[in-house]
């Protein structure tokens, strides 16, 4: 049996029974018509995401017959939409496949650490709207984390150290708000090139970062990103926002997505009678150049709106916990079981963890929920999982270090 796989009983996906599906099915046409009447039609590719979602798991749109000769049992399963925005079924399948692929075939037996990087609010909008900018910021982040391990390796007499990491791009927060942040699975150590051609690189475990190390890393990331933003015209010389970001093609001529995304980042509503207001709750800048990083303890530090956490470490022997962590990093943005219908027709989305201000759930009208779903749809060709270092497909060392090469 595959290392990360588990036995299961097949049950056909029935999306039409979920409240999320019923809400989209019942209110999509009105939502699209309202945006069109405002002169801000939803872009074709986002509308397609919704319409394909409404076909996902529905037998009338196509299915395959499955027969088990061992049990002499036959069933059918409907085609999936393969959506990348908010379909919990397709996200869940992709999450499981990614987890099994990484644990069974890619990640060598070694310790790993999770780094989580969150960004200032305005930068979250720019990163969500501009895939090229996101790629550059991820490269900066990966480079600064890698430098920490390379410097450790050099102190231990290891030259030409080869780090490795995998970035999972999460585009929303726990309150369905647009909150692009990075979950990075970092090899807690490095590989060193073999002395003889044809042999495999040697693996070296290293110590993880201290609280002060995390503060240093996030400070370097913040300074490099701010420098990049100034060079690209996102910030002026005083560090003030310049609200004219270059965006991907899908945003350039479409105010609907830009408004939905910008409002979602701020936890606000973009359209309808409550436009500009904050999402209803139940319960109660980038800073200056000379700002010093604030160490929050337990390998967590923040500066200029950038926050880096690195408290989670997985030992080499704990592959089950590694699989659980990967599933968490690749999880769907919407949890269907947390969505419920109120007596007045509003929708309540319960948070997994209570916010520091006491908020335990948010209230949304059906139209407001669809607005939030719009902001979750990524730009075309935007990668959700990014492999770097020895795990990159471009690395000549990858075939020699991945788990399936270890036998």
mmCIF file of C-alpha atoms in Angstrom:
data_model
loop_
_atom_site.group_PDB
_atom_site.id
_atom_site.type_symbol
_atom_site.label_atom_id
_atom_site.label_comp_id
_atom_site.label_asym_id
_atom_site.label_seq_id
_atom_site.Cartn_x
_atom_site.Cartn_y
_atom_site.Cartn_z
ATOM 1 C CA UNK A 1 0.000 0.000 0.000
ATOM 2 C CA UNK A 2 1.249 3.528 -0.730
ATOM 3 C CA UNK A 3 2.831 5.141 2.293
ATOM 4 C CA UNK A 4 0.338 8.017 2.524
ATOM 5 C CA UNK A 5 -2.698 6.194 1.104
ATOM 6 C CA UNK A 6 -5.484 4.745 3.227
ATOM 7 C CA UNK A 7 -8.316 2.329 2.497
ATOM 8 C CA UNK A 8 -11.669 3.960 1.866
ATOM 9 C CA UNK A 9 -15.201 3.176 0.792
ATOM 10 C CA UNK A 10 -16.216 4.971 -2.397
ATOM 11 C CA UNK A 11 -19.227 7.251 -2.094
ATOM 12 C CA UNK A 12 -20.338 9.291 -5.049
ATOM 13 C CA UNK A 13 -19.914 13.033 -4.700
ATOM 14 C CA UNK A 14 -23.349 14.689 -4.416
ATOM 15 C CA UNK A 15 -22.675 18.447 -4.586
ATOM 16 C CA UNK A 16 -26.338 19.345 -5.080
ATOM 17 C CA UNK A 17 -26.908 18.480 -1.419
ATOM 18 C CA UNK A 18 -24.447 21.119 -0.158
ATOM 19 C CA UNK A 19 -25.538 24.624 0.842
ATOM 20 C CA UNK A 20 -22.698 26.171 -1.154
ATOM 21 C CA UNK A 21 -23.878 24.506 -4.364
ATOM 22 C CA UNK A 22 -27.502 25.435 -3.688
ATOM 23 C CA UNK A 23 -26.519 29.064 -3.070
ATOM 24 C CA UNK A 24 -24.505 29.346 -6.280
ATOM 25 C CA UNK A 25 -27.210 27.575 -8.295
ATOM 26 C CA UNK A 26 -29.969 29.763 -6.877
ATOM 27 C CA UNK A 27 -28.269 33.155 -7.101
ATOM 28 C CA UNK A 28 -25.648 33.044 -9.879
ATOM 29 C CA UNK A 29 -27.868 34.420 -12.652
ATOM 30 C CA UNK A 30 -29.018 37.330 -10.480
ATOM 31 C CA UNK A 31 -25.440 38.078 -9.441
ATOM 32 C CA UNK A 32 -24.216 38.084 -13.053
ATOM 33 C CA UNK A 33 -27.146 40.244 -14.197
ATOM 34 C CA UNK A 34 -26.589 42.774 -11.406
ATOM 35 C CA UNK A 35 -22.907 43.146 -12.278
ATOM 36 C CA UNK A 36 -23.747 43.522 -15.976
ATOM 37 C CA UNK A 37 -26.384 46.186 -15.233
ATOM 38 C CA UNK A 38 -23.735 48.150 -13.323
ATOM 39 C CA UNK A 39 -21.472 48.046 -16.370
ATOM 40 C CA UNK A 40 -19.057 45.721 -14.570
ATOM 41 C CA UNK A 41 -19.709 42.250 -15.994
ATOM 42 C CA UNK A 42 -17.945 39.280 -14.456
ATOM 43 C CA UNK A 43 -15.118 38.175 -16.791
ATOM 44 C CA UNK A 44 -15.775 35.168 -18.966
ATOM 45 C CA UNK A 45 -13.214 32.928 -17.287
ATOM 46 C CA UNK A 46 -14.638 33.587 -13.808
ATOM 47 C CA UNK A 47 -18.194 33.027 -15.032
ATOM 48 C CA UNK A 48 -16.969 29.771 -16.572
ATOM 49 C CA UNK A 49 -15.549 28.739 -13.180
ATOM 50 C CA UNK A 50 -19.021 29.124 -11.675
ATOM 51 C CA UNK A 51 -20.826 27.327 -14.496
ATOM 52 C CA UNK A 52 -18.389 24.406 -14.511
ATOM 53 C CA UNK A 53 -18.743 24.186 -10.731
ATOM 54 C CA UNK A 54 -22.501 23.742 -11.170
ATOM 55 C CA UNK A 55 -21.797 20.750 -13.444
ATOM 56 C CA UNK A 56 -19.234 19.161 -11.115
ATOM 57 C CA UNK A 57 -20.446 15.808 -9.815
ATOM 58 C CA UNK A 58 -23.811 16.066 -11.577
ATOM 59 C CA UNK A 59 -24.579 12.882 -13.525
ATOM 60 C CA UNK A 60 -26.583 14.583 -16.286
ATOM 61 C CA UNK A 61 -23.409 16.315 -17.506
ATOM 62 C CA UNK A 62 -21.499 13.077 -17.988
ATOM 63 C CA UNK A 63 -20.204 10.165 -15.959
ATOM 64 C CA UNK A 64 -18.099 7.013 -16.048
ATOM 65 C CA UNK A 65 -19.145 3.506 -15.006
ATOM 66 C CA UNK A 66 -16.904 1.753 -12.490
ATOM 67 C CA UNK A 67 -16.932 -2.010 -11.988
ATOM 68 C CA UNK A 68 -15.107 -3.908 -9.246
ATOM 69 C CA UNK A 69 -14.555 -7.534 -10.350
ATOM 70 C CA UNK A 70 -13.494 -8.578 -6.855
ATOM 71 C CA UNK A 71 -16.737 -7.395 -5.249
ATOM 72 C CA UNK A 72 -18.899 -7.781 -8.372
ATOM 73 C CA UNK A 73 -20.115 -4.258 -7.729
ATOM 74 C CA UNK A 74 -20.823 -1.513 -10.249
ATOM 75 C CA UNK A 75 -21.347 2.207 -9.702
ATOM 76 C CA UNK A 76 -21.109 5.496 -11.562
ATOM 77 C CA UNK A 77 -19.225 8.702 -10.848
ATOM 78 C CA UNK A 78 -19.854 12.048 -12.511
ATOM 79 C CA UNK A 79 -17.188 14.151 -14.205
ATOM 80 C CA UNK A 80 -15.500 16.846 -12.120
ATOM 81 C CA UNK A 81 -15.034 20.527 -12.975
ATOM 82 C CA UNK A 82 -11.321 20.592 -12.025
ATOM 83 C CA UNK A 83 -11.902 24.109 -10.724
ATOM 84 C CA UNK A 84 -9.009 26.033 -9.177
ATOM 85 C CA UNK A 85 -10.985 28.650 -7.293
ATOM 86 C CA UNK A 86 -13.441 27.332 -4.711
ATOM 87 C CA UNK A 87 -14.728 23.831 -5.601
ATOM 88 C CA UNK A 88 -14.209 21.878 -2.380
ATOM 89 C CA UNK A 89 -14.485 18.509 -4.137
ATOM 90 C CA UNK A 90 -11.821 19.224 -6.758
ATOM 91 C CA UNK A 91 -9.608 20.995 -4.220
ATOM 92 C CA UNK A 92 -9.945 18.044 -1.870
ATOM 93 C CA UNK A 93 -9.029 15.563 -4.592
ATOM 94 C CA UNK A 94 -6.060 17.697 -5.640
ATOM 95 C CA UNK A 95 -5.013 18.004 -1.990
ATOM 96 C CA UNK A 96 -5.043 14.221 -1.520
ATOM 97 C CA UNK A 97 -3.203 13.543 -4.779
ATOM 98 C CA UNK A 98 -0.548 16.149 -3.958
ATOM 99 C CA UNK A 99 -0.066 14.756 -0.464
ATOM 100 C CA UNK A 100 0.359 11.162 -1.673
ATOM 101 C CA UNK A 101 2.637 12.226 -4.542
ATOM 102 C CA UNK A 102 4.946 14.231 -2.284
ATOM 103 C CA UNK A 103 5.113 11.745 0.597
ATOM 104 C CA UNK A 104 5.440 8.594 -1.509
ATOM 105 C CA UNK A 105 7.516 9.807 -4.447
ATOM 106 C CA UNK A 106 9.162 13.205 -3.954
ATOM 107 C CA UNK A 107 10.126 14.147 -0.411
ATOM 108 C CA UNK A 108 13.137 12.178 0.859
ATOM 109 C CA UNK A 109 13.109 10.889 4.418
ATOM 110 C CA UNK A 110 14.374 13.977 6.234
ATOM 111 C CA UNK A 111 13.200 16.596 8.731
ATOM 112 C CA UNK A 112 11.075 19.466 7.375
ATOM 113 C CA UNK A 113 9.932 22.850 8.661
ATOM 114 C CA UNK A 114 6.907 24.912 7.688
ATOM 115 C CA UNK A 115 7.388 28.655 7.109
ATOM 116 C CA UNK A 116 4.232 30.777 6.791
ATOM 117 C CA UNK A 117 4.600 34.291 5.374
ATOM 118 C CA UNK A 118 1.772 36.831 5.406
ATOM 119 C CA UNK A 119 1.895 40.274 3.799
ATOM 120 C CA UNK A 120 0.684 43.868 4.309
ATOM 121 C CA UNK A 121 -2.923 44.346 3.145
ATOM 122 C CA UNK A 122 -2.195 46.349 -0.023
ATOM 123 C CA UNK A 123 0.491 43.885 -1.058
ATOM 124 C CA UNK A 124 -1.996 41.019 -0.735
ATOM 125 C CA UNK A 125 -4.115 42.655 -3.440
ATOM 126 C CA UNK A 126 -1.160 43.228 -5.747
ATOM 127 C CA UNK A 127 0.101 39.660 -5.315
ATOM 128 C CA UNK A 128 -3.329 38.177 -5.965
ATOM 129 C CA UNK A 129 -3.777 40.306 -9.099
ATOM 130 C CA UNK A 130 -0.279 40.028 -10.557
ATOM 131 C CA UNK A 131 1.164 36.559 -11.015
ATOM 132 C CA UNK A 132 4.578 37.844 -12.141
ATOM 133 C CA UNK A 133 4.923 39.923 -8.979
ATOM 134 C CA UNK A 134 3.891 36.922 -6.871
ATOM 135 C CA UNK A 135 6.577 34.825 -8.555
ATOM 136 C CA UNK A 136 9.268 37.411 -7.792
ATOM 137 C CA UNK A 137 8.185 37.791 -4.159
ATOM 138 C CA UNK A 138 8.176 34.012 -3.710
ATOM 139 C CA UNK A 139 11.703 33.827 -5.159
ATOM 140 C CA UNK A 140 12.875 36.486 -2.693
ATOM 141 C CA UNK A 141 11.263 34.609 0.196
ATOM 142 C CA UNK A 142 12.708 31.236 -0.793
ATOM 143 C CA UNK A 143 16.151 32.773 -1.356
ATOM 144 C CA UNK A 144 16.312 34.375 2.103
ATOM 145 C CA UNK A 145 15.166 31.200 3.875
ATOM 146 C CA UNK A 146 17.658 29.154 1.838
ATOM 147 C CA UNK A 147 20.483 31.548 2.762
ATOM 148 C CA UNK A 148 19.926 30.719 6.416
ATOM 149 C CA UNK A 149 20.491 27.003 5.791
ATOM 150 C CA UNK A 150 23.358 27.581 3.348
ATOM 151 C CA UNK A 151 25.154 29.749 5.922
ATOM 152 C CA UNK A 152 24.692 27.002 8.523
ATOM 153 C CA UNK A 153 26.060 24.447 6.086
ATOM 154 C CA UNK A 154 29.117 26.593 5.388
ATOM 155 C CA UNK A 155 29.748 26.893 9.120
ATOM 156 C CA UNK A 156 29.806 23.089 9.204
ATOM 157 C CA UNK A 157 32.327 22.917 6.375
ATOM 158 C CA UNK A 158 29.847 22.112 3.601
ATOM 159 C CA UNK A 159 30.426 23.946 0.336
ATOM 160 C CA UNK A 160 27.921 24.304 -2.528
ATOM 161 C CA UNK A 161 25.011 23.343 -0.265
ATOM 162 C CA UNK A 162 21.760 22.429 -2.032
ATOM 163 C CA UNK A 163 18.561 23.443 -0.156
ATOM 164 C CA UNK A 164 15.034 22.529 -1.240
ATOM 165 C CA UNK A 165 11.533 23.867 -0.663
ATOM 166 C CA UNK A 166 7.947 23.655 -1.911
ATOM 167 C CA UNK A 167 5.630 26.683 -1.759
ATOM 168 C CA UNK A 168 1.865 26.319 -1.414
ATOM 169 C CA UNK A 169 0.027 29.508 -2.412
ATOM 170 C CA UNK A 170 -3.088 30.065 -0.291
ATOM 171 C CA UNK A 171 -5.318 32.808 -1.736
ATOM 172 C CA UNK A 172 -7.897 33.217 1.016
ATOM 173 C CA UNK A 173 -8.184 33.414 4.762
ATOM 174 C CA UNK A 174 -10.363 31.570 7.246
ATOM 175 C CA UNK A 175 -13.111 34.213 6.877
ATOM 176 C CA UNK A 176 -13.332 33.717 3.077
ATOM 177 C CA UNK A 177 -11.434 36.985 2.598
ATOM 178 C CA UNK A 178 -8.802 37.395 -0.100
ATOM 179 C CA UNK A 179 -5.655 36.880 1.953
ATOM 180 C CA UNK A 180 -2.858 35.609 -0.247
ATOM 181 C CA UNK A 181 -0.111 34.078 1.876
ATOM 182 C CA UNK A 182 2.608 31.495 1.436
ATOM 183 C CA UNK A 183 3.026 28.138 3.168
ATOM 184 C CA UNK A 184 6.560 26.886 2.532
ATOM 185 C CA UNK A 185 7.664 23.320 3.240
ATOM 186 C CA UNK A 186 11.414 23.672 3.733
ATOM 187 C CA UNK A 187 13.925 20.843 3.943
ATOM 188 C CA UNK A 188 15.467 21.200 7.430
ATOM 189 C CA UNK A 189 18.966 20.783 6.074
ATOM 190 C CA UNK A 190 20.766 20.591 2.734
ATOM 191 C CA UNK A 191 22.244 18.192 0.236
ATOM 192 C CA UNK A 192 25.880 18.377 -0.790
ATOM 193 C CA UNK A 193 27.034 17.479 -4.318
ATOM 194 C CA UNK A 194 28.750 14.068 -4.606
ATOM 195 C CA UNK A 195 32.518 14.011 -4.907
ATOM 196 C CA UNK A 196 32.291 11.466 -7.717
ATOM 197 C CA UNK A 197 30.084 11.991 -10.767
ATOM 198 C CA UNK A 198 27.151 9.604 -10.892
ATOM 199 C CA UNK A 199 26.818 9.192 -7.138
ATOM 200 C CA UNK A 200 23.904 10.635 -5.190
ATOM 201 C CA UNK A 201 24.153 13.902 -3.235
ATOM 202 C CA UNK A 202 24.650 13.475 0.507
ATOM 203 C CA UNK A 203 21.933 14.639 2.900
ATOM 204 C CA UNK A 204 22.812 16.769 5.940
ATOM 205 C CA UNK A 205 20.321 17.674 8.671
ATOM 206 C CA UNK A 206 20.762 21.130 10.219
ATOM 207 C CA UNK A 207 19.357 23.009 13.191
ATOM 208 C CA UNK A 208 16.271 25.128 12.663
ATOM 209 C CA UNK A 209 16.093 28.899 13.139
ATOM 210 C CA UNK A 210 15.850 30.572 16.534
ATOM 211 C CA UNK A 211 13.425 33.416 17.249
ATOM 212 C CA UNK A 212 16.168 35.894 16.354
ATOM 213 C CA UNK A 213 16.950 34.035 13.128
ATOM 214 C CA UNK A 214 13.297 34.249 12.066
ATOM 215 C CA UNK A 215 13.347 37.985 12.794
ATOM 216 C CA UNK A 216 16.451 38.410 10.640
ATOM 217 C CA UNK A 217 14.933 36.414 7.775
ATOM 218 C CA UNK A 218 11.647 38.351 7.726
ATOM 219 C CA UNK A 219 13.516 41.666 7.926
ATOM 220 C CA UNK A 220 15.583 40.763 4.858
ATOM 221 C CA UNK A 221 12.484 39.583 2.986
ATOM 222 C CA UNK A 222 10.618 42.805 3.794
ATOM 223 C CA UNK A 223 13.489 45.067 2.726
ATOM 224 C CA UNK A 224 13.989 43.250 -0.579
ATOM 225 C CA UNK A 225 10.265 43.205 -1.371
ATOM 226 C CA UNK A 226 9.853 46.921 -0.565
ATOM 227 C CA UNK A 227 12.849 47.682 -2.783
ATOM 228 C CA UNK A 228 11.222 45.662 -5.580
ATOM 229 C CA UNK A 229 7.907 47.501 -5.136
ATOM 230 C CA UNK A 230 9.591 50.896 -5.314
ATOM 231 C CA UNK A 231 11.503 49.885 -8.405
ATOM 232 C CA UNK A 232 8.258 48.721 -10.044
ATOM 233 C CA UNK A 233 6.287 51.833 -9.068
ATOM 234 C CA UNK A 234 4.013 50.283 -6.455
ATOM 235 C CA UNK A 235 5.500 52.474 -3.716
ATOM 236 C CA UNK A 236 6.861 56.003 -3.946
ATOM 237 C CA UNK A 237 10.158 57.158 -2.451
ATOM 238 C CA UNK A 238 8.456 57.788 0.902
ATOM 239 C CA UNK A 239 7.039 54.292 1.058
ATOM 240 C CA UNK A 240 3.475 55.426 0.369
ATOM 241 C CA UNK A 241 1.121 53.269 -1.698
ATOM 242 C CA UNK A 242 0.719 54.080 -5.373
ATOM 243 C CA UNK A 243 -2.675 52.630 -6.250
ATOM 244 C CA UNK A 244 -1.990 51.906 -9.893
ATOM 245 C CA UNK A 245 -0.652 48.346 -9.806
ATOM 246 C CA UNK A 246 0.192 46.472 -12.978
ATOM 247 C CA UNK A 247 -2.178 43.546 -13.052
ATOM 248 C CA UNK A 248 -2.750 40.427 -15.078
ATOM 249 C CA UNK A 249 -4.871 40.677 -18.220
ATOM 250 C CA UNK A 250 -8.030 39.404 -16.517
ATOM 251 C CA UNK A 251 -8.046 42.482 -14.232
ATOM 252 C CA UNK A 252 -6.990 45.250 -16.631
ATOM 253 C CA UNK A 253 -10.397 45.921 -18.170
ATOM 254 C CA UNK A 254 -12.618 44.370 -15.560
ATOM 255 C CA UNK A 255 -13.651 46.465 -12.606
ATOM 256 C CA UNK A 256 -15.768 43.660 -11.155
ATOM 257 C CA UNK A 257 -12.870 41.407 -10.190
ATOM 258 C CA UNK A 258 -10.637 44.302 -9.156
ATOM 259 C CA UNK A 259 -13.350 45.642 -6.846
ATOM 260 C CA UNK A 260 -14.222 42.203 -5.476
ATOM 261 C CA UNK A 261 -10.586 41.368 -4.822
ATOM 262 C CA UNK A 262 -9.702 44.751 -3.334
ATOM 263 C CA UNK A 263 -12.724 44.710 -1.042
ATOM 264 C CA UNK A 264 -12.172 41.094 -0.009
ATOM 265 C CA UNK A 265 -8.595 41.856 1.034
ATOM 266 C CA UNK A 266 -9.984 44.500 3.412
ATOM 267 C CA UNK A 267 -12.819 42.293 4.642
ATOM 268 C CA UNK A 268 -15.382 44.539 2.950
ATOM 269 C CA UNK A 269 -18.292 44.162 0.528
ATOM 270 C CA UNK A 270 -17.815 45.436 -3.037
ATOM 271 C CA UNK A 271 -21.306 45.331 -4.552
ATOM 272 C CA UNK A 272 -24.962 45.725 -3.663
ATOM 273 C CA UNK A 273 -26.695 47.755 -0.932
ATOM 274 C CA UNK A 274 -23.870 47.187 1.570
ATOM 275 C CA UNK A 275 -21.022 48.140 -0.799
ATOM 276 C CA UNK A 276 -18.051 49.559 1.083
ATOM 277 C CA UNK A 277 -19.160 48.194 4.434
ATOM 278 C CA UNK A 278 -17.175 45.664 6.411
ATOM 279 C CA UNK A 279 -18.286 42.050 6.440
ATOM 280 C CA UNK A 280 -20.654 41.619 9.366
ATOM 281 C CA UNK A 281 -19.165 39.772 12.313
ATOM 282 C CA UNK A 282 -20.697 37.771 15.137
ATOM 283 C CA UNK A 283 -18.985 38.443 18.477
ATOM 284 C CA UNK A 284 -16.692 40.815 19.355
ATOM 285 C CA UNK A 285 1.597 50.241 5.802
ATOM 286 C CA UNK A 286 4.565 48.874 5.274
ATOM 287 C CA UNK A 287 5.998 51.034 8.088
ATOM 288 C CA UNK A 288 9.210 53.000 8.132
ATOM 289 C CA UNK A 289 12.651 52.030 6.876
ATOM 290 C CA UNK A 290 14.102 52.185 10.381
ATOM 291 C CA UNK A 291 11.478 49.864 11.863
ATOM 292 C CA UNK A 292 12.998 46.890 13.686
ATOM 293 C CA UNK A 293 11.474 43.407 13.505
ATOM 294 C CA UNK A 294 9.212 42.498 16.408
ATOM 295 C CA UNK A 295 9.982 39.067 17.826
ATOM 296 C CA UNK A 296 6.689 37.527 18.927
ATOM 297 C CA UNK A 297 8.262 34.358 20.305
ATOM 298 C CA UNK A 298 8.032 30.698 19.282
ATOM 299 C CA UNK A 299 9.817 31.366 15.981
ATOM 300 C CA UNK A 300 7.485 34.160 14.913
ATOM 301 C CA UNK A 301 8.465 37.707 13.945
ATOM 302 C CA UNK A 302 6.938 40.676 12.113
ATOM 303 C CA UNK A 303 8.093 43.894 10.449
ATOM 304 C CA UNK A 304 6.401 46.426 8.168
ATOM 305 C CA UNK A 305 3.285 44.261 7.886
ATOM 306 C CA UNK A 306 5.255 41.128 6.946
ATOM 307 C CA UNK A 307 4.801 38.248 9.393
ATOM 308 C CA UNK A 308 6.874 35.048 9.333
ATOM 309 C CA UNK A 309 6.143 31.945 11.413
ATOM 310 C CA UNK A 310 8.387 28.882 11.539
ATOM 311 C CA UNK A 311 7.304 26.956 14.631
ATOM 312 C CA UNK A 312 6.196 23.708 12.979
ATOM 313 C CA UNK A 313 8.901 21.078 12.499
ATOM 314 C CA UNK A 314 8.388 17.501 11.319
ATOM 315 C CA UNK A 315 10.956 14.863 12.253
ATOM 316 C CA UNK A 316 12.349 12.538 9.595
ATOM 317 C CA UNK A 317 10.583 9.528 11.112
ATOM 318 C CA UNK A 318 7.122 11.103 11.329
ATOM 319 C CA UNK A 319 5.862 10.661 7.758
ATOM 320 C CA UNK A 320 2.217 10.515 8.864
ATOM 321 C CA UNK A 321 2.502 13.972 10.422
ATOM 322 C CA UNK A 322 4.255 15.192 7.276
ATOM 323 C CA UNK A 323 1.287 13.980 5.217
ATOM 324 C CA UNK A 324 -1.114 15.782 7.556
ATOM 325 C CA UNK A 325 0.881 19.011 7.254
ATOM 326 C CA UNK A 326 0.909 18.839 3.449
ATOM 327 C CA UNK A 327 -2.849 18.271 3.419
ATOM 328 C CA UNK A 328 -3.243 21.367 5.595
ATOM 329 C CA UNK A 329 -1.025 23.462 3.314
ATOM 330 C CA UNK A 330 -2.985 22.367 0.214
ATOM 331 C CA UNK A 331 -6.449 22.519 1.806
ATOM 332 C CA UNK A 332 -9.579 23.877 0.047
ATOM 333 C CA UNK A 333 -10.472 27.541 0.715
ATOM 334 C CA UNK A 334 -14.107 26.792 1.640
ATOM 335 C CA UNK A 335 -15.227 24.264 4.257
ATOM 336 C CA UNK A 336 -18.789 23.260 3.342
ATOM 337 C CA UNK A 337 -19.586 22.051 6.853
ATOM 338 C CA UNK A 338 -19.000 25.535 8.304
ATOM 339 C CA UNK A 339 -21.606 27.184 6.073
ATOM 340 C CA UNK A 340 -25.157 27.366 7.430
ATOM 341 C CA UNK A 341 -28.395 29.122 6.480
ATOM 342 C CA UNK A 342 -29.982 31.684 8.805
ATOM 343 C CA UNK A 343 -33.743 32.144 9.157
ATOM 344 C CA UNK A 344 -33.598 35.499 7.316
ATOM 345 C CA UNK A 345 -31.831 33.993 4.284
ATOM 346 C CA UNK A 346 -28.337 35.175 5.215
ATOM 347 C CA UNK A 347 -25.465 32.711 5.326
ATOM 348 C CA UNK A 348 -23.298 32.166 8.392
ATOM 349 C CA UNK A 349 -19.731 30.952 7.934
ATOM 350 C CA UNK A 350 -18.281 29.734 11.231
ATOM 351 C CA UNK A 351 -14.568 30.266 11.786
ATOM 352 C CA UNK A 352 -12.370 27.346 12.751
ATOM 353 C CA UNK A 353 -10.742 29.492 15.436
ATOM 354 C CA UNK A 354 -12.182 32.547 17.145
ATOM 355 C CA UNK A 355 -10.496 35.844 16.152
ATOM 356 C CA UNK A 356 -8.670 37.891 18.778
ATOM 357 C CA UNK A 357 -11.548 40.430 18.775
ATOM 358 C CA UNK A 358 -14.035 37.686 19.649
ATOM 359 C CA UNK A 359 -15.376 37.098 16.136
ATOM 360 C CA UNK A 360 -16.527 33.506 15.765
ATOM 361 C CA UNK A 361 -18.457 33.722 12.465
ATOM 362 C CA UNK A 362 -19.261 36.058 9.583
ATOM 363 C CA UNK A 363 -22.619 36.832 7.973
ATOM 364 C CA UNK A 364 -23.010 37.137 4.213
ATOM 365 C CA UNK A 365 -25.930 37.537 1.855
ATOM 366 C CA UNK A 366 -25.944 35.043 -1.048
ATOM 367 C CA UNK A 367 -24.681 37.790 -3.380
ATOM 368 C CA UNK A 368 -21.901 38.687 -0.949
ATOM 369 C CA UNK A 369 -20.825 35.049 -0.806
ATOM 370 C CA UNK A 370 -20.598 34.868 -4.608
ATOM 371 C CA UNK A 371 -18.523 38.040 -4.533
ATOM 372 C CA UNK A 372 -16.060 36.363 -2.165
ATOM 373 C CA UNK A 373 -15.909 33.300 -4.418
ATOM 374 C CA UNK A 374 -15.090 35.558 -7.402
ATOM 375 C CA UNK A 375 -12.008 36.835 -5.592
ATOM 376 C CA UNK A 376 -10.766 33.266 -4.986
ATOM 377 C CA UNK A 377 -10.402 32.425 -8.682
ATOM 378 C CA UNK A 378 -6.672 32.675 -9.514
ATOM 379 C CA UNK A 379 -5.298 34.283 -12.678
ATOM 380 C CA UNK A 380 -4.782 31.962 -15.627
ATOM 381 C CA UNK A 381 -1.612 29.861 -15.464
ATOM 382 C CA UNK A 382 -0.993 30.852 -11.839
ATOM 383 C CA UNK A 383 0.816 28.019 -10.054
ATOM 384 C CA UNK A 384 -0.649 26.914 -6.728
ATOM 385 C CA UNK A 385 2.344 24.713 -5.827
ATOM 386 C CA UNK A 386 5.888 25.880 -6.630
ATOM 387 C CA UNK A 387 8.946 23.600 -6.410
ATOM 388 C CA UNK A 388 12.356 25.197 -5.794
ATOM 389 C CA UNK A 389 15.935 24.165 -5.093
ATOM 390 C CA UNK A 390 16.658 20.460 -5.424
ATOM 391 C CA UNK A 391 12.908 19.804 -5.769
ATOM 392 C CA UNK A 392 12.596 22.010 -8.851
ATOM 393 C CA UNK A 393 11.958 20.242 -12.151
ATOM 394 C CA UNK A 394 14.900 22.243 -13.549
ATOM 395 C CA UNK A 395 17.349 20.922 -10.940
ATOM 396 C CA UNK A 396 19.760 18.292 -12.216
ATOM 397 C CA UNK A 397 19.855 16.887 -8.678
ATOM 398 C CA UNK A 398 16.112 16.224 -8.379
ATOM 399 C CA UNK A 399 16.171 12.698 -9.906
ATOM 400 C CA UNK A 400 18.929 11.774 -7.452
ATOM 401 C CA UNK A 401 17.375 13.107 -4.224
ATOM 402 C CA UNK A 402 13.629 12.416 -4.487
ATOM 403 C CA UNK A 403 12.227 9.602 -2.380
ATOM 404 C CA UNK A 404 11.452 7.224 -5.245
ATOM 405 C CA UNK A 405 15.172 7.241 -6.095
ATOM 406 C CA UNK A 406 15.934 5.975 -2.580
ATOM 407 C CA UNK A 407 14.086 2.718 -3.252
#
